[in-house]
Amino acid sequence: MRSFFGRFKIFGWVMLGISAVIIYLFFNALQPKKTLPIYNPAMVNSELVDQEIQHIRKYHTIADFALVNQNGDTITQEDYKDKIYIADFFFTTCPTICPIMTKNMASIQDKIGDDVLLLSHSVTPQIDSVAQLKKYAIEKGVDDSKWNLVTGDKKQIYELARKSYLAVKTDGDGGPYDMIHTENFILVDKKKRIRGFYDGTNEEEVQKLLDDLQVLKSSYEE
């Protein structure tokens, strides 16, 4: 008799475990999956958006480009085709927020795989030559296979900043430092759409970016 109840007890514990698993799976299935917003110009601070496109509420994407990286190679949208990437704007002689942003971008570089790329645009292209970018890249530990620091035509960079990435305030007097960039890191999906803005000087925001990156990556696995 005791043996019979002993077997029944084991059976009960097994059924209880199975029931707990089923309840967990059912509850998990009911939870809405996190998705990231798709940012358009009308959703962003107008100071950072060119007046011509402030009214746009959908279908905004990053424009085509051709810039030169730290190795003297021409980098275009084709190098980022079907890739998730993180973009920002900086300059190598910046004494304030840029060193912090670069340090945090370097930490991101160490945490991403080959399926995610980085792209940093110089806002002082007339100062940041290829040689200057290369020197900076070596000092900051840039991995050339993942991260391009780019320079080129100032007008093109300014238009990318204002009309594509929505990350730079209006220009000033035409001097070398008149392109006032934000501290934002911009998360871009495989369709060239903006999926998030993050304070590149804030470690908590950088962690949020990494978390959102995983959400974005998982959306392509479904």
Coordinates of N, CA and C in Angstrom, one line a residue:
M1 N 0.8 -1.2 0.0 CA 0.0 0.0 0.0 C 0.9 1.3 0.0
R2 N 1.9 1.3 0.9 CA 2.8 2.4 0.9 C 3.5 2.6 -0.4
S3 N 3.9 1.5 -1.1 CA 4.5 1.6 -2.4 C 3.6 2.2 -3.4
F4 N 2.3 1.9 -3.3 CA 1.4 2.4 -4.3 C 1.3 3.9 -4.2
F5 N 1.1 4.4 -2.9 CA 1.0 5.9 -2.7 C 2.3 6.6 -3.0
G6 N 3.5 5.8 -2.9 CA 4.8 6.4 -3.2 C 4.8 6.7 -4.7
R7 N 4.3 5.7 -5.5 CA 4.3 5.9 -7.0 C 3.4 7.0 -7.4
F8 N 2.2 7.1 -6.7 CA 1.2 8.1 -6.9 C 1.8 9.5 -6.6
K9 N 2.6 9.6 -5.6 CA 3.2 10.9 -5.2 C 4.2 11.4 -6.3
I10 N 5.0 10.4 -6.8 CA 6.0 10.8 -7.8 C 5.2 11.2 -9.1
F11 N 4.1 10.5 -9.4 CA 3.3 10.9 -10.6 C 2.7 12.3 -10.4
G12 N 2.3 12.6 -9.2 CA 1.7 13.9 -8.9 C 2.7 15.0 -9.1
W13 N 4.0 14.8 -8.6 CA 5.0 15.8 -8.8 C 5.3 16.0 -10.3
V14 N 5.4 14.9 -11.0 CA 5.6 15.0 -12.5 C 4.6 15.8 -13.1
M15 N 3.3 15.5 -12.8 CA 2.2 16.2 -13.4 C 2.2 17.7 -13.1
L16 N 2.6 18.0 -11.8 CA 2.7 19.4 -11.3 C 3.7 20.1 -12.1
G17 N 4.9 19.5 -12.4 CA 5.9 20.1 -13.1 C 5.5 20.4 -14.6
I18 N 4.9 19.4 -15.2 CA 4.4 19.6 -16.6 C 3.4 20.7 -16.6
S19 N 2.5 20.8 -15.6 CA 1.5 21.8 -15.6 C 2.1 23.2 -15.5
A20 N 3.2 23.3 -14.7 CA 3.9 24.6 -14.5 C 4.5 25.0 -15.8
V21 N 5.1 24.1 -16.5 CA 5.7 24.4 -17.8 C 4.7 24.9 -18.8
I22 N 3.5 24.2 -18.9 CA 2.5 24.5 -19.8 C 1.9 25.9 -19.5
I23 N 1.7 26.2 -18.2 CA 1.2 27.5 -17.8 C 2.2 28.6 -18.2
Y24 N 3.5 28.3 -17.9 CA 4.6 29.3 -18.3 C 4.6 29.6 -19.8
L25 N 4.5 28.5 -20.6 CA 4.5 28.7 -22.1 C 3.3 29.5 -22.5
F26 N 2.2 29.1 -22.0 CA 0.9 29.8 -22.3 C 1.0 31.3 -22.0
F27 N 1.4 31.6 -20.8 CA 1.5 33.0 -20.3 C 2.5 33.7 -21.2
N28 N 3.7 33.1 -21.5 CA 4.7 33.7 -22.4 C 4.2 34.0 -23.7
A29 N 3.3 33.1 -24.3 CA 2.8 33.3 -25.6 C 1.8 34.5 -25.7
L30 N 1.1 34.7 -24.5 CA 0.2 35.8 -24.5 C 0.8 37.2 -24.3
Q31 N 2.1 37.2 -23.9 CA 2.8 38.5 -23.7 C 3.1 39.1 -25.1
P32 N 2.8 40.4 -25.3 CA 3.1 41.0 -26.6 C 4.6 41.1 -26.8
K33 N 5.1 40.8 -28.0 CA 6.5 40.9 -28.3 C 6.9 42.3 -28.5
K34 N 8.0 42.7 -27.9 CA 8.5 44.1 -28.0 C 8.9 44.4 -29.4
T35 N 8.4 45.5 -29.9 CA 8.8 46.0 -31.2 C 9.4 47.4 -31.1
L36 N 10.2 47.8 -32.0 CA 10.8 49.1 -32.0 C 10.0 50.1 -32.9
P37 N 9.9 51.3 -32.5 CA 9.2 52.3 -33.4 C 10.1 52.5 -34.7
I38 N 9.4 53.0 -35.7 CA 10.1 53.5 -36.9 C 10.0 55.0 -36.9
Y39 N 11.1 55.6 -36.8 CA 11.1 57.1 -36.7 C 11.1 57.8 -38.0
N40 N 10.2 58.8 -38.1 CA 10.1 59.7 -39.2 C 10.3 61.1 -38.8
P41 N 10.6 62.0 -39.7 CA 11.0 63.4 -39.4 C 9.9 64.1 -38.5
A42 N 8.7 63.9 -38.7 CA 7.6 64.5 -37.9 C 7.6 64.1 -36.5
M43 N 8.3 63.1 -36.1 CA 8.4 62.6 -34.7 C 9.6 63.1 -34.0
V44 N 10.5 63.9 -34.7 CA 11.8 64.3 -34.1 C 11.8 65.8 -33.8
N45 N 12.5 66.2 -32.8 CA 12.7 67.6 -32.5 C 13.0 68.4 -33.8
S46 N 12.2 69.4 -34.1 CA 12.4 70.1 -35.4 C 13.7 70.8 -35.5
E47 N 14.4 71.1 -34.4 CA 15.7 71.7 -34.5 C 16.7 70.8 -35.3
L48 N 16.4 69.5 -35.3 CA 17.4 68.5 -35.8 C 17.0 68.1 -37.2
V49 N 15.9 68.6 -37.8 CA 15.3 68.2 -39.0 C 15.3 69.3 -40.0
D50 N 15.7 69.1 -41.2 CA 15.6 70.1 -42.3 C 14.2 70.5 -42.5
Q51 N 13.9 71.8 -42.7 CA 12.6 72.3 -42.8 C 11.8 71.6 -43.9
E52 N 12.5 71.2 -45.0 CA 11.8 70.6 -46.1 C 11.1 69.3 -45.8
I53 N 11.6 68.6 -44.8 CA 11.1 67.3 -44.5 C 10.4 67.1 -43.2
Q54 N 10.2 68.2 -42.5 CA 9.6 68.2 -41.1 C 8.2 67.6 -41.1
H55 N 7.5 67.7 -42.3 CA 6.1 67.2 -42.4 C 6.0 65.7 -42.6
I56 N 7.1 65.0 -42.9 CA 7.1 63.6 -43.3 C 6.8 62.7 -42.1
R57 N 5.7 61.9 -42.3 CA 5.3 61.0 -41.2 C 5.5 59.5 -41.5
K58 N 5.9 59.2 -42.6 CA 6.2 57.8 -42.9 C 7.1 57.6 -44.1
Y59 N 7.7 56.4 -44.2 CA 8.5 56.0 -45.4 C 9.9 56.8 -45.4
H60 N 10.3 57.3 -44.3 CA 11.6 58.0 -44.2 C 12.7 56.9 -44.2
T61 N 13.7 57.1 -45.0 CA 14.9 56.2 -45.0 C 16.2 57.0 -45.2
I62 N 17.3 56.4 -44.9 CA 18.6 57.1 -45.1 C 18.9 57.2 -46.5
A63 N 19.4 58.3 -47.0 CA 19.7 58.6 -48.4 C 21.0 57.9 -48.8
D64 N 21.2 57.7 -50.1 CA 22.4 57.1 -50.6 C 23.6 58.1 -50.3
F65 N 24.8 57.6 -50.2 CA 25.9 58.4 -49.9 C 27.2 57.8 -50.4
A66 N 28.2 58.6 -50.5 CA 29.6 58.2 -50.9 C 30.6 59.0 -50.2
L67 N 31.3 58.4 -49.2 CA 32.2 59.1 -48.3 C 33.5 58.2 -48.2
V68 N 34.5 58.8 -47.7 CA 35.8 58.1 -47.6 C 36.2 57.8 -46.2
N69 N 36.6 56.5 -46.0 CA 36.9 56.1 -44.6 C 38.4 56.3 -44.2
Q70 N 38.7 55.8 -43.0 CA 40.0 55.9 -42.4 C 41.1 55.2 -43.2
N71 N 40.7 54.4 -44.1 CA 41.7 53.7 -45.0 C 41.8 54.2 -46.4
G72 N 41.0 55.3 -46.6 CA 41.0 55.9 -48.0 C 40.1 55.2 -48.9
D73 N 39.3 54.3 -48.4 CA 38.3 53.6 -49.2 C 37.0 54.3 -49.3
T74 N 36.4 54.3 -50.5 CA 35.1 54.9 -50.7 C 34.0 54.0 -50.1
I75 N 33.2 54.5 -49.2 CA 32.2 53.8 -48.5 C 30.8 54.3 -49.0
T76 N 29.9 53.4 -49.4 CA 28.6 53.8 -49.9 C 27.6 53.0 -49.2
Q77 N 26.3 53.3 -49.5 CA 25.2 52.5 -48.9 C 25.3 51.0 -49.2
E78 N 26.0 50.7 -50.3 CA 26.1 49.3 -50.7 C 26.9 48.5 -49.6
D79 N 27.8 49.2 -48.9 CA 28.6 48.5 -47.9 C 27.8 48.2 -46.7
Y80 N 26.6 48.9 -46.6 CA 25.7 48.6 -45.4 C 24.4 48.0 -45.9
K81 N 24.4 47.5 -47.1 CA 23.1 46.9 -47.7 C 22.8 45.7 -46.8
D82 N 21.5 45.6 -46.5 CA 20.9 44.4 -45.7 C 21.7 44.2 -44.4
K83 N 22.2 45.3 -43.8 CA 22.8 45.3 -42.5 C 22.1 46.2 -41.5
I84 N 22.1 45.8 -40.3 CA 21.7 46.7 -39.2 C 23.0 47.5 -38.9
Y85 N 22.9 48.8 -38.6 CA 24.1 49.5 -38.2 C 23.7 50.7 -37.3
I86 N 24.8 51.1 -36.6 CA 24.7 52.2 -35.7 C 25.5 53.4 -36.2
A87 N 24.9 54.6 -36.3 CA 25.6 55.7 -36.8 C 25.7 56.8 -35.8
D88 N 26.7 57.7 -36.0 CA 26.8 58.9 -35.1 C 27.6 60.0 -35.9
F89 N 27.7 61.2 -35.3 CA 28.4 62.3 -35.8 C 29.4 62.8 -34.8
F90 N 30.6 63.1 -35.2 CA 31.7 63.4 -34.3 C 32.8 64.2 -35.0
F91 N 33.8 64.7 -34.3 CA 35.0 65.1 -35.0 C 36.2 64.8 -34.1
T92 N 37.3 64.6 -34.7 CA 38.5 64.0 -34.0 C 39.1 65.0 -33.0
T93 N 38.9 66.3 -33.2 CA 39.5 67.2 -32.2 C 38.5 67.7 -31.2
C94 N 37.4 67.1 -31.1 CA 36.4 67.5 -30.1 C 36.9 67.2 -28.7
P95 N 36.8 68.2 -27.8 CA 37.4 68.0 -26.5 C 36.3 67.6 -25.4
T96 N 35.0 67.6 -25.9 CA 33.9 67.4 -24.9 C 33.2 66.1 -25.0
I97 N 32.1 66.0 -25.8 CA 31.3 64.8 -25.8 C 31.9 63.7 -26.7
C98 N 32.7 64.1 -27.7 CA 33.1 63.1 -28.7 C 34.0 62.0 -28.1
P99 N 35.0 62.3 -27.2 CA 35.8 61.2 -26.6 C 34.9 60.2 -25.8
I100 N 33.9 60.6 -25.2 CA 33.0 59.7 -24.4 C 32.2 58.9 -25.4
M101 N 31.7 59.5 -26.5 CA 30.9 58.8 -27.5 C 31.8 57.8 -28.2
T102 N 33.0 58.1 -28.5 CA 33.9 57.2 -29.2 C 34.2 56.0 -28.2
K103 N 34.4 56.3 -27.0 CA 34.7 55.2 -26.0 C 33.5 54.2 -25.9
N104 N 32.3 54.8 -25.9 CA 31.1 54.0 -25.8 C 30.8 53.2 -27.1
M105 N 31.2 53.9 -28.2 CA 31.0 53.2 -29.5 C 32.0 52.0 -29.6
A106 N 33.2 52.2 -29.1 CA 34.2 51.1 -29.0 C 33.7 50.0 -28.2
S107 N 33.0 50.3 -27.1 CA 32.5 49.2 -26.2 C 31.4 48.4 -27.0
I108 N 30.6 49.1 -27.8 CA 29.6 48.5 -28.6 C 30.2 47.6 -29.6
Q109 N 31.3 48.1 -30.2 CA 32.1 47.3 -31.2 C 32.5 46.0 -30.7
D110 N 32.8 45.9 -29.4 CA 33.3 44.7 -28.8 C 32.1 43.7 -28.5
K111 N 30.9 44.2 -28.6 CA 29.8 43.4 -28.2 C 28.9 42.9 -29.3
I112 N 29.2 43.4 -30.5 CA 28.4 43.1 -31.7 C 29.1 42.0 -32.5
G113 N 28.3 41.3 -33.3 CA 28.9 40.3 -34.2 C 29.2 41.0 -35.6
D114 N 29.5 40.1 -36.6 CA 29.7 40.6 -37.9 C 28.5 41.0 -38.7
D115 N 27.3 40.8 -38.1 CA 26.1 41.1 -38.7 C 25.6 42.6 -38.4
V116 N 26.4 43.3 -37.6 CA 26.0 44.7 -37.3 C 27.3 45.5 -37.5
L117 N 27.1 46.7 -38.1 CA 28.2 47.6 -38.5 C 28.0 48.9 -37.8
L118 N 29.1 49.7 -37.8 CA 29.1 51.1 -37.2 C 29.6 52.1 -38.2
L119 N 29.1 53.3 -38.1 CA 29.4 54.3 -39.1 C 29.4 55.7 -38.4
S120 N 30.6 56.3 -38.3 CA 30.8 57.6 -37.7 C 31.2 58.6 -38.7
H121 N 30.4 59.7 -38.8 CA 30.6 60.8 -39.8 C 31.3 62.0 -39.1
S122 N 32.4 62.4 -39.7 CA 33.0 63.7 -39.2 C 32.2 64.9 -39.6
V123 N 32.0 65.8 -38.6 CA 31.3 67.0 -38.9 C 32.3 68.2 -39.2
T124 N 33.6 67.8 -39.2 CA 34.6 68.8 -39.6 C 35.5 68.1 -40.7
P125 N 34.9 67.8 -41.8 CA 35.6 67.0 -42.8 C 36.9 67.7 -43.4
Q126 N 36.9 69.0 -43.4 CA 38.0 69.8 -43.9 C 39.2 69.6 -43.0
I127 N 39.0 69.3 -41.7 CA 40.0 69.0 -40.8 C 40.4 67.5 -40.7
D128 N 39.3 66.7 -40.7 CA 39.5 65.3 -40.5 C 39.8 64.6 -41.9
S129 N 41.0 64.7 -42.2 CA 41.5 64.0 -43.5 C 41.6 62.5 -43.2
V130 N 41.8 61.8 -44.3 CA 42.0 60.3 -44.1 C 43.1 60.0 -43.1
A131 N 44.2 60.7 -43.2 CA 45.3 60.4 -42.3 C 45.0 60.7 -40.9
Q132 N 44.2 61.8 -40.7 CA 43.7 62.2 -39.3 C 42.8 61.1 -38.8
L133 N 41.9 60.6 -39.6 CA 40.9 59.6 -39.2 C 41.7 58.3 -38.9
K134 N 42.7 58.0 -39.7 CA 43.4 56.7 -39.4 C 44.2 56.8 -38.1
K135 N 44.8 57.9 -37.8 CA 45.5 58.1 -36.6 C 44.5 58.0 -35.4
Y136 N 43.3 58.6 -35.5 CA 42.3 58.5 -34.5 C 41.8 57.1 -34.3
A137 N 41.6 56.4 -35.5 CA 41.1 55.0 -35.4 C 42.1 54.1 -34.7
I138 N 43.3 54.3 -34.9 CA 44.3 53.4 -34.2 C 44.3 53.8 -32.7
E139 N 44.3 55.0 -32.4 CA 44.3 55.4 -31.0 C 43.1 54.9 -30.2
K140 N 41.9 54.8 -30.9 CA 40.7 54.4 -30.2 C 40.3 52.9 -30.4
G141 N 41.2 52.2 -31.1 CA 41.0 50.8 -31.2 C 39.9 50.4 -32.2
V142 N 39.7 51.1 -33.2 CA 38.7 50.9 -34.2 C 39.0 49.6 -35.0
D143 N 38.0 48.7 -35.1 CA 38.1 47.5 -35.9 C 37.6 47.9 -37.3
D144 N 38.5 47.9 -38.3 CA 38.2 48.3 -39.7 C 37.1 47.5 -40.3
S145 N 36.9 46.2 -39.9 CA 36.0 45.3 -40.5 C 34.5 45.6 -40.0
K146 N 34.4 46.4 -38.9 CA 33.1 46.7 -38.3 C 32.7 48.2 -38.3
W147 N 33.8 49.0 -38.3 CA 33.5 50.4 -38.0 C 34.2 51.3 -39.0
N148 N 33.5 52.1 -39.7 CA 34.0 53.1 -40.7 C 33.9 54.5 -40.1
L149 N 35.0 55.2 -40.0 CA 35.0 56.7 -39.7 C 35.1 57.4 -41.1
V150 N 34.1 58.2 -41.4 CA 34.1 58.8 -42.8 C 34.2 60.3 -42.8
T151 N 34.8 60.7 -43.9 CA 35.0 62.1 -44.2 C 34.6 62.4 -45.6
G152 N 34.5 63.6 -46.1 CA 34.1 63.9 -47.5 C 33.6 65.2 -47.6
D153 N 32.7 65.4 -48.6 CA 32.1 66.7 -48.9 C 31.2 67.2 -47.7
K154 N 31.5 68.4 -47.2 CA 30.8 68.9 -46.1 C 29.3 69.0 -46.3
K155 N 28.9 69.4 -47.5 CA 27.5 69.6 -47.8 C 26.8 68.3 -47.8
Q156 N 27.4 67.2 -48.3 CA 26.8 65.9 -48.3 C 26.6 65.4 -46.8
I157 N 27.6 65.6 -46.0 CA 27.6 65.1 -44.6 C 26.5 65.9 -43.9
Y158 N 26.4 67.2 -44.1 CA 25.4 68.1 -43.5 C 24.0 67.6 -43.9
E159 N 23.8 67.3 -45.2 CA 22.5 66.9 -45.7 C 22.1 65.5 -45.1
L160 N 23.1 64.7 -45.0 CA 22.8 63.4 -44.4 C 22.4 63.5 -42.9
A161 N 23.1 64.4 -42.2 CA 22.8 64.7 -40.8 C 21.4 65.2 -40.6
R162 N 21.0 66.2 -41.5 CA 19.8 66.9 -41.3 C 18.6 66.2 -42.0
K163 N 18.8 65.6 -43.1 CA 17.7 65.0 -43.9 C 17.6 63.5 -43.8
S164 N 18.6 62.9 -43.3 CA 18.6 61.4 -43.2 C 18.6 61.0 -41.7
Y165 N 19.7 61.3 -41.0 CA 19.8 60.8 -39.6 C 19.2 61.7 -38.6
L166 N 18.8 62.9 -38.9 CA 18.1 63.8 -38.0 C 18.9 64.0 -36.7
A167 N 20.1 64.4 -36.9 CA 21.0 64.4 -35.8 C 21.9 65.7 -35.6
V168 N 21.7 66.7 -36.4 CA 22.5 67.9 -36.4 C 21.7 69.1 -36.4
K169 N 22.0 70.1 -35.5 CA 21.3 71.4 -35.5 C 21.7 72.2 -36.7
T170 N 21.0 73.3 -37.0 CA 21.2 74.2 -38.1 C 22.7 74.7 -38.1
D171 N 23.2 74.9 -39.3 CA 24.6 75.3 -39.4 C 24.7 76.8 -39.0
G172 N 26.0 77.2 -38.8 CA 26.2 78.5 -38.4 C 26.8 79.5 -39.4
D173 N 28.0 79.9 -39.2 CA 28.6 80.9 -40.0 C 29.5 80.4 -41.2
G174 N 29.4 79.1 -41.4 CA 30.2 78.5 -42.5 C 31.6 78.2 -42.1
G175 N 31.9 78.4 -40.8 CA 33.3 78.0 -40.3 C 33.5 76.5 -40.1
P176 N 34.6 76.1 -39.7 CA 34.9 74.7 -39.6 C 34.1 73.9 -38.5
Y177 N 33.7 74.6 -37.5 CA 33.0 74.0 -36.4 C 31.5 74.4 -36.3
D178 N 30.9 74.7 -37.5 CA 29.5 75.2 -37.4 C 28.5 74.2 -37.5
M179 N 28.9 72.9 -37.7 CA 27.9 71.8 -37.7 C 27.7 71.3 -36.3
I180 N 26.7 71.7 -35.6 CA 26.5 71.4 -34.2 C 25.8 70.0 -34.1
H181 N 26.5 69.0 -33.8 CA 26.0 67.6 -33.8 C 25.5 67.3 -32.4
T182 N 24.6 66.3 -32.3 CA 24.1 65.8 -31.0 C 25.0 64.7 -30.5
E183 N 24.7 64.2 -29.3 CA 25.4 63.1 -28.8 C 24.7 61.7 -29.2
N184 N 23.7 61.8 -30.1 CA 22.9 60.6 -30.4 C 23.7 59.6 -31.2
F185 N 23.4 58.3 -30.8 CA 23.7 57.1 -31.6 C 22.4 56.8 -32.2
I186 N 22.4 56.5 -33.5 CA 21.2 56.2 -34.3 C 21.2 54.8 -34.8
L187 N 20.2 54.0 -34.4 CA 20.0 52.6 -34.8 C 19.3 52.5 -36.1
V188 N 19.9 51.9 -37.1 CA 19.3 51.9 -38.4 C 19.1 50.4 -38.8
D189 N 17.9 50.1 -39.4 CA 17.6 48.7 -39.7 C 18.0 48.3 -41.1
K190 N 17.7 47.1 -41.5 CA 18.2 46.6 -42.8 C 17.5 47.3 -44.0
K191 N 16.4 48.0 -43.7 CA 15.7 48.8 -44.8 C 16.0 50.2 -44.7
K192 N 17.1 50.6 -44.0 CA 17.6 52.0 -43.9 C 16.6 52.9 -43.2
R193 N 15.9 52.3 -42.2 CA 14.9 53.1 -41.4 C 15.5 53.3 -40.0
I194 N 15.2 54.5 -39.4 CA 15.7 54.8 -38.1 C 14.8 54.1 -37.1
R195 N 15.4 53.3 -36.2 CA 14.6 52.5 -35.2 C 14.9 53.0 -33.8
G196 N 15.8 53.9 -33.6 CA 16.1 54.4 -32.2 C 17.1 55.5 -32.1
F197 N 17.0 56.4 -31.1 CA 18.0 57.4 -30.8 C 18.4 57.2 -29.4
Y198 N 19.7 57.3 -29.1 CA 20.3 57.0 -27.8 C 21.4 58.0 -27.5
D199 N 21.5 58.4 -26.3 CA 22.5 59.3 -25.8 C 23.8 58.5 -25.7
G200 N 24.7 58.8 -26.6 CA 26.0 58.1 -26.7 C 27.0 58.4 -25.6
T201 N 26.6 59.4 -24.7 CA 27.5 59.7 -23.6 C 27.0 59.0 -22.3
N202 N 25.8 58.3 -22.4 CA 25.2 57.8 -21.2 C 25.2 56.3 -21.3
E203 N 25.9 55.6 -20.3 CA 26.0 54.2 -20.3 C 24.7 53.4 -20.2
E204 N 23.7 54.0 -19.5 CA 22.4 53.3 -19.4 C 21.7 53.4 -20.8
E205 N 21.9 54.5 -21.5 CA 21.3 54.6 -22.8 C 22.0 53.7 -23.8
V206 N 23.3 53.5 -23.7 CA 24.1 52.6 -24.5 C 23.6 51.2 -24.3
Q207 N 23.4 50.8 -23.0 CA 22.8 49.5 -22.7 C 21.5 49.3 -23.3
K208 N 20.6 50.3 -23.3 CA 19.3 50.3 -23.9 C 19.4 50.0 -25.4
L209 N 20.4 50.7 -26.0 CA 20.7 50.5 -27.5 C 21.0 49.0 -27.7
L210 N 21.9 48.4 -26.9 CA 22.2 47.0 -27.1 C 21.0 46.1 -26.9
D211 N 20.2 46.4 -25.9 CA 19.0 45.7 -25.7 C 18.0 45.8 -26.9
D212 N 17.9 47.0 -27.4 CA 17.0 47.2 -28.6 C 17.6 46.5 -29.8
L213 N 18.9 46.5 -29.9 CA 19.5 45.8 -31.0 C 19.2 44.4 -31.1
Q214 N 19.1 43.7 -29.9 CA 18.7 42.3 -29.9 C 17.2 42.2 -30.3
V215 N 16.4 43.1 -29.9 CA 15.0 43.1 -30.3 C 14.9 43.2 -31.8
L216 N 15.7 44.1 -32.4 CA 15.7 44.3 -33.8 C 16.2 43.1 -34.6
K217 N 17.3 42.5 -34.1 CA 17.8 41.3 -34.7 C 16.8 40.1 -34.7
S218 N 16.2 40.0 -33.5 CA 15.2 38.9 -33.4 C 14.0 39.0 -34.3
S219 N 13.7 40.3 -34.7 CA 12.6 40.5 -35.6 C 12.9 39.9 -37.0
Y220 N 14.1 39.7 -37.3 CA 14.5 39.2 -38.6 C 14.6 37.6 -38.6
E221 N 14.4 37.1 -37.4 CA 14.5 35.6 -37.3 C 13.1 35.0 -37.2
E222 N 12.1 35.8 -37.2 CA 10.7 35.2 -37.1 C 10.2 34.8 -38.5

